[in-house]
Coordinates of C-alpha atoms and ligand atoms in Angstrom, one line a residue:
X8 CA -0.6 0.1 -0.2
X9 CA 0.5 3.1 -1.7
X10 CA -0.8 6.0 0.4
X11 CA 0.5 9.4 -0.2
X12 CA 0.0 12.8 1.7
X13 CA 1.8 15.1 0.3
X14 CA 0.6 18.4 -0.7
X15 CA -1.4 19.1 -4.4
X16 CA 1.4 22.2 -6.0
X17 CA -0.5 24.6 -7.6
X18 CA -0.8 24.6 -10.7
X19 CA -2.1 21.0 -10.2
X20 CA -5.3 23.0 -8.2
X21 CA -5.0 24.9 -10.9
X22 CA -6.8 22.6 -13.6
X23 CA -9.1 20.5 -10.5
X24 CA -12.8 22.2 -10.5
X25 CA -14.9 21.4 -7.6
X26 CA -15.4 17.8 -7.7
X27 CA -19.0 16.7 -8.9
X28 CA -21.3 14.8 -6.4
X29 CA -22.8 12.8 -9.9
X30 CA -26.0 13.9 -9.1
X31 CA -26.6 13.3 -12.2
X32 CA -24.2 12.0 -15.3
X33 CA -23.6 13.7 -17.5
X34 CA -23.1 16.9 -14.3
X35 CA -25.0 19.7 -15.2
X36 CA -21.9 21.1 -15.8
X37 CA -22.3 20.1 -19.1
X38 CA -25.1 21.4 -20.1
X39 CA -25.5 24.3 -22.9
X40 CA -27.9 26.0 -25.1
X41 CA -31.0 23.3 -25.6
X42 CA -33.5 25.1 -27.6
X43 CA -38.0 24.1 -26.9
X44 CA -38.2 21.4 -30.4
X45 CA -36.1 19.8 -29.1
X46 CA -37.5 19.9 -25.6
X47 CA -41.5 18.9 -26.8
X48 CA -39.8 16.4 -28.9
X49 CA -38.3 14.4 -25.9
X50 CA -41.3 15.1 -24.2
X51 CA -43.2 13.9 -26.8
X52 CA -40.8 10.6 -27.9
X53 CA -41.4 9.1 -23.4
X54 CA -42.4 5.0 -23.4
X55 CA -46.1 4.8 -23.7
X56 CA -47.8 3.5 -20.2
X57 CA -45.1 4.4 -18.3
X58 CA -44.5 5.8 -14.9
X59 CA -43.2 9.2 -14.6
X60 CA -42.0 11.2 -11.4
X61 CA -42.5 15.4 -11.0
X62 CA -40.4 17.5 -9.2
X63 CA -41.3 22.0 -7.9
X64 CA -38.7 24.0 -6.7
X65 CA -40.2 26.4 -4.2
X66 CA -37.3 29.4 -4.3
X67 CA -38.4 31.0 -1.3
X68 CA -37.6 31.5 2.4
X69 CA -38.5 33.6 4.6
X70 CA -35.0 34.1 6.4
X71 CA -31.7 33.8 4.9
X72 CA -29.1 30.4 6.3
X73 CA -25.6 31.8 6.3
X74 CA -24.1 28.0 5.1
X75 CA -26.8 28.0 2.2
X76 CA -26.4 26.7 -0.5
X77 CA -29.1 26.0 -2.3
X78 CA -31.0 27.6 -4.9
X79 CA -33.5 29.8 -3.4
X80 CA -34.1 34.1 -2.3
X81 CA -35.6 35.1 0.3
X82 CA -38.4 36.8 0.7
X83 CA -40.1 38.4 4.0
X84 CA -43.1 38.9 2.2
X85 CA -46.0 36.8 1.6
X86 CA -46.7 38.6 -2.3
X87 CA -44.6 37.6 -4.0
X88 CA -44.3 34.3 -3.6
X89 CA -48.4 34.3 -4.1
X90 CA -47.4 35.1 -7.4
X91 CA -44.7 32.6 -8.4
X92 CA -47.4 30.2 -7.7
X93 CA -49.9 30.9 -9.6
X94 CA -46.9 30.8 -11.7
X95 CA -45.8 27.9 -11.6
X96 CA -49.4 26.6 -11.9
X97 CA -49.4 27.3 -15.1
X98 CA -46.4 25.9 -15.5
X99 CA -48.0 22.6 -14.3
X100 CA -51.1 23.4 -17.4
X101 CA -47.9 23.8 -19.5
X102 CA -46.0 20.8 -19.6
X103 CA -49.8 18.5 -19.5
X104 CA -50.4 20.2 -22.3
X105 CA -47.5 18.5 -24.4
X106 CA -48.1 15.7 -22.3
X107 CA -51.1 14.5 -21.6
X108 CA -52.5 13.0 -18.4
X109 CA -49.6 10.6 -17.1
X110 CA -49.0 8.4 -14.1
X111 CA -46.9 9.5 -11.8
X112 CA -44.9 7.1 -9.3
X113 CA -42.4 9.9 -7.0
X114 CA -43.4 13.3 -6.5
X115 CA -40.6 15.5 -4.2
X116 CA -40.5 19.0 -3.7
X117 CA -38.1 20.9 -2.6
X118 CA -36.3 24.6 -2.8
X119 CA -36.3 27.1 -0.8
X120 CA -38.7 26.2 1.5
X121 CA -41.9 24.5 0.5
X122 CA -43.1 24.3 3.7
X123 CA -43.3 28.8 2.8
X124 CA -46.2 27.8 1.2
X125 CA -49.8 28.6 2.3
X126 CA -52.1 25.7 3.0
X127 CA -55.1 26.6 1.4
X128 CA -52.1 27.4 -1.7
X129 CA -50.4 23.8 -1.3
X130 CA -53.8 22.4 -1.6
X131 CA -54.6 24.8 -4.9
X132 CA -51.9 23.5 -6.6
X133 CA -52.0 19.8 -5.4
X134 CA -54.8 19.4 -6.4
X135 CA -54.3 21.2 -11.0
X136 CA -51.1 18.7 -10.1
X137 CA -53.9 16.3 -10.1
X138 CA -56.4 17.3 -12.6
X139 CA -53.4 17.1 -14.6
X140 CA -51.5 13.7 -14.3
X141 CA -52.4 11.2 -13.1
X142 CA -51.2 10.6 -8.7
X143 CA -53.3 8.6 -7.3
X144 CA -50.4 4.9 -7.7
X145 CA -47.7 7.4 -6.2
X146 CA -45.5 5.3 -4.4
X147 CA -43.9 8.7 -2.2
X148 CA -45.0 12.4 -2.0
X149 CA -42.6 13.3 0.0
X150 CA -42.0 18.0 1.2
X151 CA -38.7 19.5 2.2
X152 CA -39.4 21.0 5.6
X153 CA -38.0 24.5 7.7
X154 CA -39.3 23.5 10.9
X155 CA -39.1 26.8 11.8
X156 CA -41.8 27.6 8.7
X157 CA -44.2 24.9 9.1
X158 CA -46.9 24.6 11.6
X159 CA -50.1 22.3 12.1
X160 CA -52.2 23.3 9.8
X161 CA -49.7 23.3 7.1
X162 CA -49.0 19.0 8.3
X163 CA -52.2 18.9 8.0
X164 CA -52.8 20.0 4.7
X165 CA -49.8 18.1 3.8
X166 CA -51.1 14.6 4.5
X167 CA -54.8 15.4 2.9
X168 CA -53.2 16.0 -0.5
X169 CA -51.1 12.8 0.5
X170 CA -47.7 13.5 1.2
X171 CA -46.3 10.7 3.0
X172 CA -42.2 11.3 3.3
X173 CA -41.2 14.8 4.8
X174 CA -37.6 15.9 5.3
X175 CA -36.7 18.9 7.9
X176 CA -33.9 20.8 8.0
X177 CA -32.2 20.2 11.4
X178 CA -28.8 20.6 10.1
X179 CA -27.3 21.2 14.1
X180 CA -28.6 21.2 17.5
X181 CA -25.8 23.2 19.0
X182 CA -26.7 26.5 19.8
X183 CA -22.7 28.3 19.2
X184 CA -23.5 27.0 15.6
X185 CA -26.9 27.4 15.1
X186 CA -25.5 31.0 15.7
X187 CA -22.9 31.2 13.5
X188 CA -24.8 30.0 10.8
X189 CA -28.4 32.3 11.0
X190 CA -30.2 29.5 11.6
X191 CA -31.7 29.0 15.7
X192 CA -34.1 26.2 15.9
X193 CA -34.8 24.6 19.1
X194 CA -34.7 20.9 19.7
X195 CA -39.2 22.4 21.2
X196 CA -39.5 23.2 17.9
X197 CA -38.8 19.6 16.4
X198 CA -40.4 17.7 18.7
X199 CA -43.4 19.3 17.9
X200 CA -43.1 19.2 14.6
X201 CA -42.8 15.6 14.8
X202 CA -45.7 15.3 17.3
X203 CA -47.2 17.6 14.5
X204 CA -45.8 15.1 11.6
X205 CA -47.4 11.8 13.7
X206 CA -50.6 13.0 13.8
X207 CA -50.8 13.8 10.3
X208 CA -50.0 10.5 10.0
X209 CA -46.6 11.3 8.2
X210 CA -43.9 8.7 9.7
X211 CA -42.4 8.3 6.8
X212 CA -38.8 11.5 8.1
X213 CA -35.9 12.2 6.4
X214 CA -32.8 14.5 9.1
X215 CA -30.7 16.4 7.6
X216 CA -28.0 17.0 9.6
X217 CA -24.1 18.6 8.1
X218 CA -20.9 18.4 9.6
X219 CA -18.1 20.6 9.2
X220 CA -20.1 23.6 9.9
X221 CA -18.7 26.8 11.8
X222 CA -17.8 26.0 15.7
X223 CA -18.8 22.0 15.0
X224 CA -16.4 20.1 17.8
X225 CA -16.4 16.0 17.9
X226 CA -18.7 16.7 21.1
X227 CA -21.5 18.6 19.7
X228 CA -21.8 16.5 16.4
X229 CA -21.8 13.5 18.5
X230 CA -24.8 15.5 20.6
X231 CA -26.1 16.4 18.0
X232 CA -26.7 12.7 17.0
X233 CA -27.9 11.3 19.7
X234 CA -30.9 14.3 20.0
X235 CA -31.0 12.7 16.0
X236 CA -31.7 9.3 17.9
X237 CA -34.0 11.0 19.9
X238 CA -36.5 11.0 17.2
X239 CA -35.5 7.9 15.1
X240 CA -36.3 9.5 11.7
X241 CA -36.4 6.3 9.4
X242 CA -34.0 8.3 6.7
X243 CA -30.5 10.8 7.7
X244 CA -28.7 12.4 5.0
X245 CA -25.5 13.7 5.9
X246 CA -24.1 16.3 4.7
X247 CA -19.9 17.3 4.2
X248 CA -20.8 21.8 4.8
X249 CA -19.9 23.0 0.9
X250 CA -18.1 26.4 1.8
X251 CA -18.5 28.5 -1.1
X252 CA -18.2 31.8 -0.8
X253 CA -16.5 32.9 -4.6
X254 CA -20.2 31.3 -5.9
X255 CA -22.7 31.9 -2.5
X256 CA -21.8 35.7 -1.4
X257 CA -23.5 34.7 1.6
X258 CA -21.6 32.0 3.0
X259 CA -19.2 34.9 3.6
X260 CA -20.4 35.6 6.9
X261 CA -19.3 32.7 8.0
X262 CA -15.9 33.2 9.7
X263 CA -13.2 30.8 8.2
X264 CA -11.1 30.9 11.6
X265 CA -14.6 28.9 13.2
X266 CA -14.8 25.8 10.4
X267 CA -13.6 22.9 10.7
X268 CA -10.2 21.7 9.6
X269 CA -10.7 19.2 7.3
X270 CA -9.5 16.6 9.1
X271 CA -11.7 17.1 11.6
X272 CA -14.7 17.5 9.5
X273 CA -13.5 13.9 8.6
X274 CA -13.1 12.6 11.7
X275 CA -17.0 14.3 12.2
X276 CA -18.5 12.1 9.3
X277 CA -16.3 9.4 10.6
X278 CA -18.1 9.1 14.7
X279 CA -21.3 10.4 12.9
X280 CA -21.1 7.3 10.5
X281 CA -20.4 5.6 14.0
X282 CA -23.4 5.7 16.7
X283 CA -26.1 6.3 13.9
X284 CA -24.5 2.6 12.8
X285 CA -24.9 1.1 16.3
X286 CA -27.9 2.9 16.9
X287 CA -29.4 0.8 14.4
X288 CA -29.0 2.8 10.6
X289 CA -28.0 1.2 7.3
X290 CA -25.5 3.5 5.7
X291 CA -26.4 3.8 2.0
X292 CA -24.6 5.8 -0.2
X293 CA -22.1 8.5 0.6
X294 CA -24.0 10.6 3.2
X295 CA -27.3 9.1 3.7
X296 CA -28.4 6.0 6.8
X297 CA -31.3 4.6 6.5
X298 CA -33.7 2.9 9.4
X299 CA -34.6 -1.1 8.9
X300 CA -38.2 -0.4 8.2
X301 CA -37.5 2.6 5.5
X302 CA -37.5 1.7 1.7
X303 CA -34.1 3.0 1.1
X304 CA -32.9 0.6 2.9
X305 CA -34.5 -3.0 1.9
X306 CA -33.6 -1.1 -1.6
X307 CA -29.9 -1.4 -1.0
X308 CA -30.2 -4.1 -0.4
X309 CA -32.0 -6.0 -3.3
X310 CA -29.0 -4.0 -4.6
X311 CA -32.0 -1.7 -6.6
X312 CA -31.0 1.9 -5.2
X313 CA -30.1 4.9 -7.6
X314 CA -29.0 8.0 -8.0
X315 CA -30.2 11.4 -8.5
X316 CA -30.9 14.6 -8.2
X317 CA -32.1 14.7 -4.6
X318 CA -29.4 12.0 -3.5
X319 CA -30.5 8.3 -2.9
X320 CA -33.9 7.3 -3.8
X321 CA -35.8 3.8 -5.3
X322 CA -37.1 5.4 -7.6
X323 CA -36.8 3.5 -11.1
X324 CA -38.2 6.4 -13.1
X325 CA -36.2 6.6 -16.6
X326 CA -38.3 10.0 -16.1
X327 CA -38.3 13.2 -14.2
X328 CA -39.9 16.6 -15.0
X329 CA -39.3 19.7 -13.3
X330 CA -40.6 22.5 -12.6
X331 CA -39.5 26.0 -11.4
X332 CA -37.1 28.1 -11.7
X333 CA -33.5 26.5 -12.3
X334 CA -35.7 22.5 -12.2
X335 CA -34.0 20.2 -14.0
X336 CA -36.1 17.0 -16.4
X337 CA -34.1 14.5 -17.3
X338 CA -35.9 11.8 -19.9
X339 CA -34.6 8.8 -21.8
X340 CA -33.1 11.4 -24.0
X341 CA -31.7 13.9 -22.8
X342 CA -31.9 17.1 -19.4
X343 CA -33.8 19.9 -20.0
X344 CA -33.3 23.0 -17.5
X345 CA -35.5 25.3 -16.5
X346 CA -33.7 28.9 -16.1
X347 CA -32.6 29.9 -12.9
X348 CA -33.7 33.7 -12.7
X349 CA -36.9 33.7 -10.7
X350 CA -37.8 37.1 -12.9
X351 CA -36.8 35.4 -16.4
X352 CA -38.8 32.6 -15.2
X353 CA -41.5 34.3 -15.0
X354 CA -42.1 36.8 -18.1
X355 CA -41.8 33.6 -20.0
X356 CA -44.4 31.4 -19.0
X357 CA -47.1 34.2 -18.6
X358 CA -46.2 34.8 -22.6
X359 CA -47.0 31.0 -22.7
X360 CA -43.0 29.5 -23.7
X361 CA -40.6 27.4 -22.6
X362 CA -39.3 27.7 -19.9
X363 CA -36.5 25.5 -20.4
X364 CA -33.3 27.0 -21.2
X365 CA -29.9 24.5 -20.5
X366 CA -30.3 21.3 -21.1
X367 CA -27.2 17.9 -23.2
X368 CA -28.8 15.2 -25.5
X369 CA -27.5 11.5 -23.9
X370 CA -26.2 9.2 -26.1
X371 CA -25.8 5.6 -25.9
X372 CA -22.4 5.6 -23.7
X373 CA -23.2 8.5 -21.7
X374 CA -25.8 6.6 -20.3
X375 CA -23.5 3.2 -19.7
X376 CA -20.8 5.9 -17.8
X377 CA -24.6 6.8 -16.5
X378 CA -24.9 4.0 -14.7
X379 CA -20.9 2.4 -13.7
X380 CA -20.6 6.1 -12.3
X381 CA -24.3 5.2 -10.7
X382 CA -23.1 2.3 -9.3
X383 CA -20.1 4.2 -7.6
X384 CA -22.0 5.6 -5.9
X385 CA -25.0 4.1 -4.5
X386 CA -22.0 0.3 -4.1
X387 CA -18.9 1.2 -3.7
X388 CA -17.6 -0.8 -6.1
X389 CA -18.5 -1.7 -9.9
X390 CA -17.6 -4.0 -12.4
X391 CA -17.2 -1.3 -15.5
X392 CA -16.8 -4.8 -18.5
X393 CA -21.1 -6.3 -17.2
X394 CA -22.2 -2.8 -17.1
X395 CA -21.1 -2.6 -21.3
X396 CA -22.3 -5.6 -22.2
X397 CA -25.5 -5.1 -20.6
X398 CA -25.3 -1.8 -22.5
X399 CA -24.2 -3.2 -25.8
X400 CA -21.9 -1.0 -26.3
X401 CA -18.4 -2.0 -26.7
X402 CA -15.3 -0.5 -24.3
X403 CA -12.3 -1.2 -23.4
X404 CA -11.8 0.5 -20.3
X405 CA -7.6 0.6 -21.4
X406 CA -7.3 4.2 -19.2
X407 CA -9.3 3.7 -16.5
X408 CA -8.5 0.2 -15.4
X409 CA -4.4 2.5 -15.5
X410 CA -6.4 4.9 -12.8
X411 CA -7.9 1.7 -11.3
X412 CA -4.9 0.2 -10.3
X413 CA -3.4 3.2 -9.4
X414 CA -5.9 2.9 -6.8
X415 CA -5.1 -0.9 -6.3
X416 CA -1.9 0.3 -5.4
X417 CA -2.6 3.1 -3.2
X418 CA -4.9 0.9 -1.1
X419 CA -7.9 3.0 -1.8
X420 CA -9.3 0.1 -4.0
X421 CA -9.7 -4.2 -4.5
X422 CA -10.5 -6.5 -6.9
X423 CA -13.4 -8.8 -5.8
X424 CA -14.3 -10.7 -8.5
X425 CA -14.2 -8.9 -11.9
X426 CA -15.7 -6.0 -9.6
X427 CA -13.7 -2.7 -8.3
X428 CA -14.1 -2.2 -5.2
X429 CA -13.3 1.1 -2.8
X430 CA -11.3 -0.1 0.3
X431 CA -11.7 1.8 4.2
X432 CA -9.1 3.4 3.1
X433 CA -10.9 4.7 0.5
X434 CA -14.6 5.8 1.3
X435 CA -14.0 9.1 1.3
X436 CA -12.8 9.5 -2.3
X437 CA -15.8 8.6 -3.9
X438 CA -16.1 11.5 -6.1
X439 CA -12.7 11.6 -7.3
X440 CA -12.8 7.9 -8.0
X441 CA -16.3 8.6 -10.6
X442 CA -14.6 10.9 -12.0
X443 CA -11.8 7.8 -14.0
X444 CA -15.1 7.6 -15.5
X445 CA -16.4 11.1 -16.5
X446 CA -15.9 11.8 -20.2
X447 CA -16.4 15.1 -19.6
X448 CA -14.0 15.7 -16.5
X449 CA -10.3 16.7 -18.2
X450 CA -8.3 13.8 -17.1
X451 CA -5.0 15.0 -17.6
X452 CA -4.7 15.5 -13.8
X453 CA -3.5 12.2 -12.0
X454 CA -6.2 10.5 -10.3
X455 CA -3.9 10.0 -6.5
X456 CA -4.3 14.0 -6.9
X457 CA -7.9 14.0 -7.7
X458 CA -8.0 12.2 -4.5
X459 CA -5.8 14.8 -2.2
X460 CA -7.3 17.4 -3.1
X461 CA -11.1 15.8 -2.8
X462 CA -9.9 15.2 0.9
X463 CA -8.2 18.5 0.7
X464 CA -12.6 20.0 0.7
Ligands
SAM14 C1 -33.2 23.1 0.3 S1 -32.7 22.8 2.2 C2 -34.4 22.0 3.0 C3 -35.3 22.2 3.1 C4 -35.0 23.9 2.9 N1 -35.3 24.7 3.0 C5 -34.5 23.8 4.8 O1 -33.6 24.6 4.9 O2 -35.0 23.3 5.9 C6 -31.6 21.6 1.4 C7 -31.4 20.8 2.3 O3 -29.2 20.9 1.7 C8 -28.5 21.5 2.6 N2 -27.1 22.1 2.3 C9 -28.0 23.7 2.4 N3 -27.1 24.9 1.8 C10 -25.7 23.6 2.4 C11 -24.3 23.3 2.1 N4 -23.9 24.9 1.8 N5 -23.4 22.9 2.8 C12 -24.4 20.9 2.6 N6 -25.4 21.3 2.4 C13 -26.3 22.5 2.4 C14 -29.5 21.5 4.4 O4 -29.1 20.3 5.1 C15 -30.8 21.3 3.9 O5 -31.6 21.1 5.1
SF4_15 S1 -30.9 25.8 4.2 FE1 -32.8 26.2 3.4 S2 -34.2 27.9 4.9 FE2 -31.7 28.2 4.3 S3 -31.8 29.3 3.0 FE3 -31.5 27.7 2.6 S4 -32.9 26.6 1.6 FE4 -33.5 28.2 3.1

């Protein structure tokens, strides 16, 4: 084993961009201009009778969290949200005119904060969705919740609409950290939320937690995990804080000196992961944990786990239709993304034009590499030749195997039969390792340098 720990030279770092999280492949970084006609053709070519998934992006929040990396806009008045909602409803109708009334398997509301919508407005939107799509057999209907903006009435309205999973943004229970990220929410508030969800019959609960936040230590992380365990959420996402102040200016409000270094971050993740697994949670992929009664647990064991824009999922559908600004649709023939600016989005829909501006056609080769990368991101191992066979796409993987062998020499990977498997030591480098198969990634840097780059954040 030949592990490398020398720091990277600046010239090498300059070559490496942020490593993708591979919630899609090719990643959104590769999208170019896409005209409406191509998009409409892809919609027209959707396989008849197959269920699709729907994603709704609600881009508004009441307050700014300084750590936030999401696409959102703060509005302390409800007027802009109401205006937006009417336009979103028009987009749903516009889409259904093109596709007809499709069957739906999964529904996800993300943001921003979907919980900003008033109960009557949520109902108004869902009534139109039900009119335009058949959601009667949808397996999962999930909503992302900012616990500070939800109340009993809203939660009851979710249950009435058919919501069966709620994803609560917890982040961290430590007050000093909460103050440093401008996101103060007491444990009593979470207890109140959980009671309301239980009363409403919404039993599948996710907690979003983050490590690597200001002032977090092993002690505070342990405390947050212990408090989390008392609530028994069926699923936990444990994200590493992505600090990108050059892209998200408000993150400059977070002092650099308050942030744990890379070694501390790694230790925080490992401690949290260990405690969760000791308490019955299965570690799933990069950053998810699930209890035995969560569908992700079984899906993982059956080898059916998939990765999409929301992270890990059991959703089998090959089509996801995205609504709202910046939302991405994924279809068998390609990806299409709505314009990100809320103003431009409103203008486009009001003019009855398509909000799609960017995207990418997917080739047969892309589909094969997508499955390879997704398998690696879900299971930490992959047999690329087997996948090329099932895709009937001949490819020798010569360069990829050279890089994989370097990782074997470094102790980051090993062989498991014909499959290349990431070792315990190599697990923190999952994203860097996945770049080996990314045909759009600049492959001129050495794979070991990419791993060091990932470990240096
Ligand atoms: C759209 S938000 C969830 C709903 C709601 N807005 C909230 O914050 O409670 C999705 C999740 O992304 C995660 N997140 C946001 N910014 C992040 C960042 N910079 N690094 C890592 N995770 C982040 C948070 O855990 C957050 O709960
Ligand atoms: S973390 Fe959630 S509530 Fe906070 S600003 Fe971002 S999207 Fe809004």
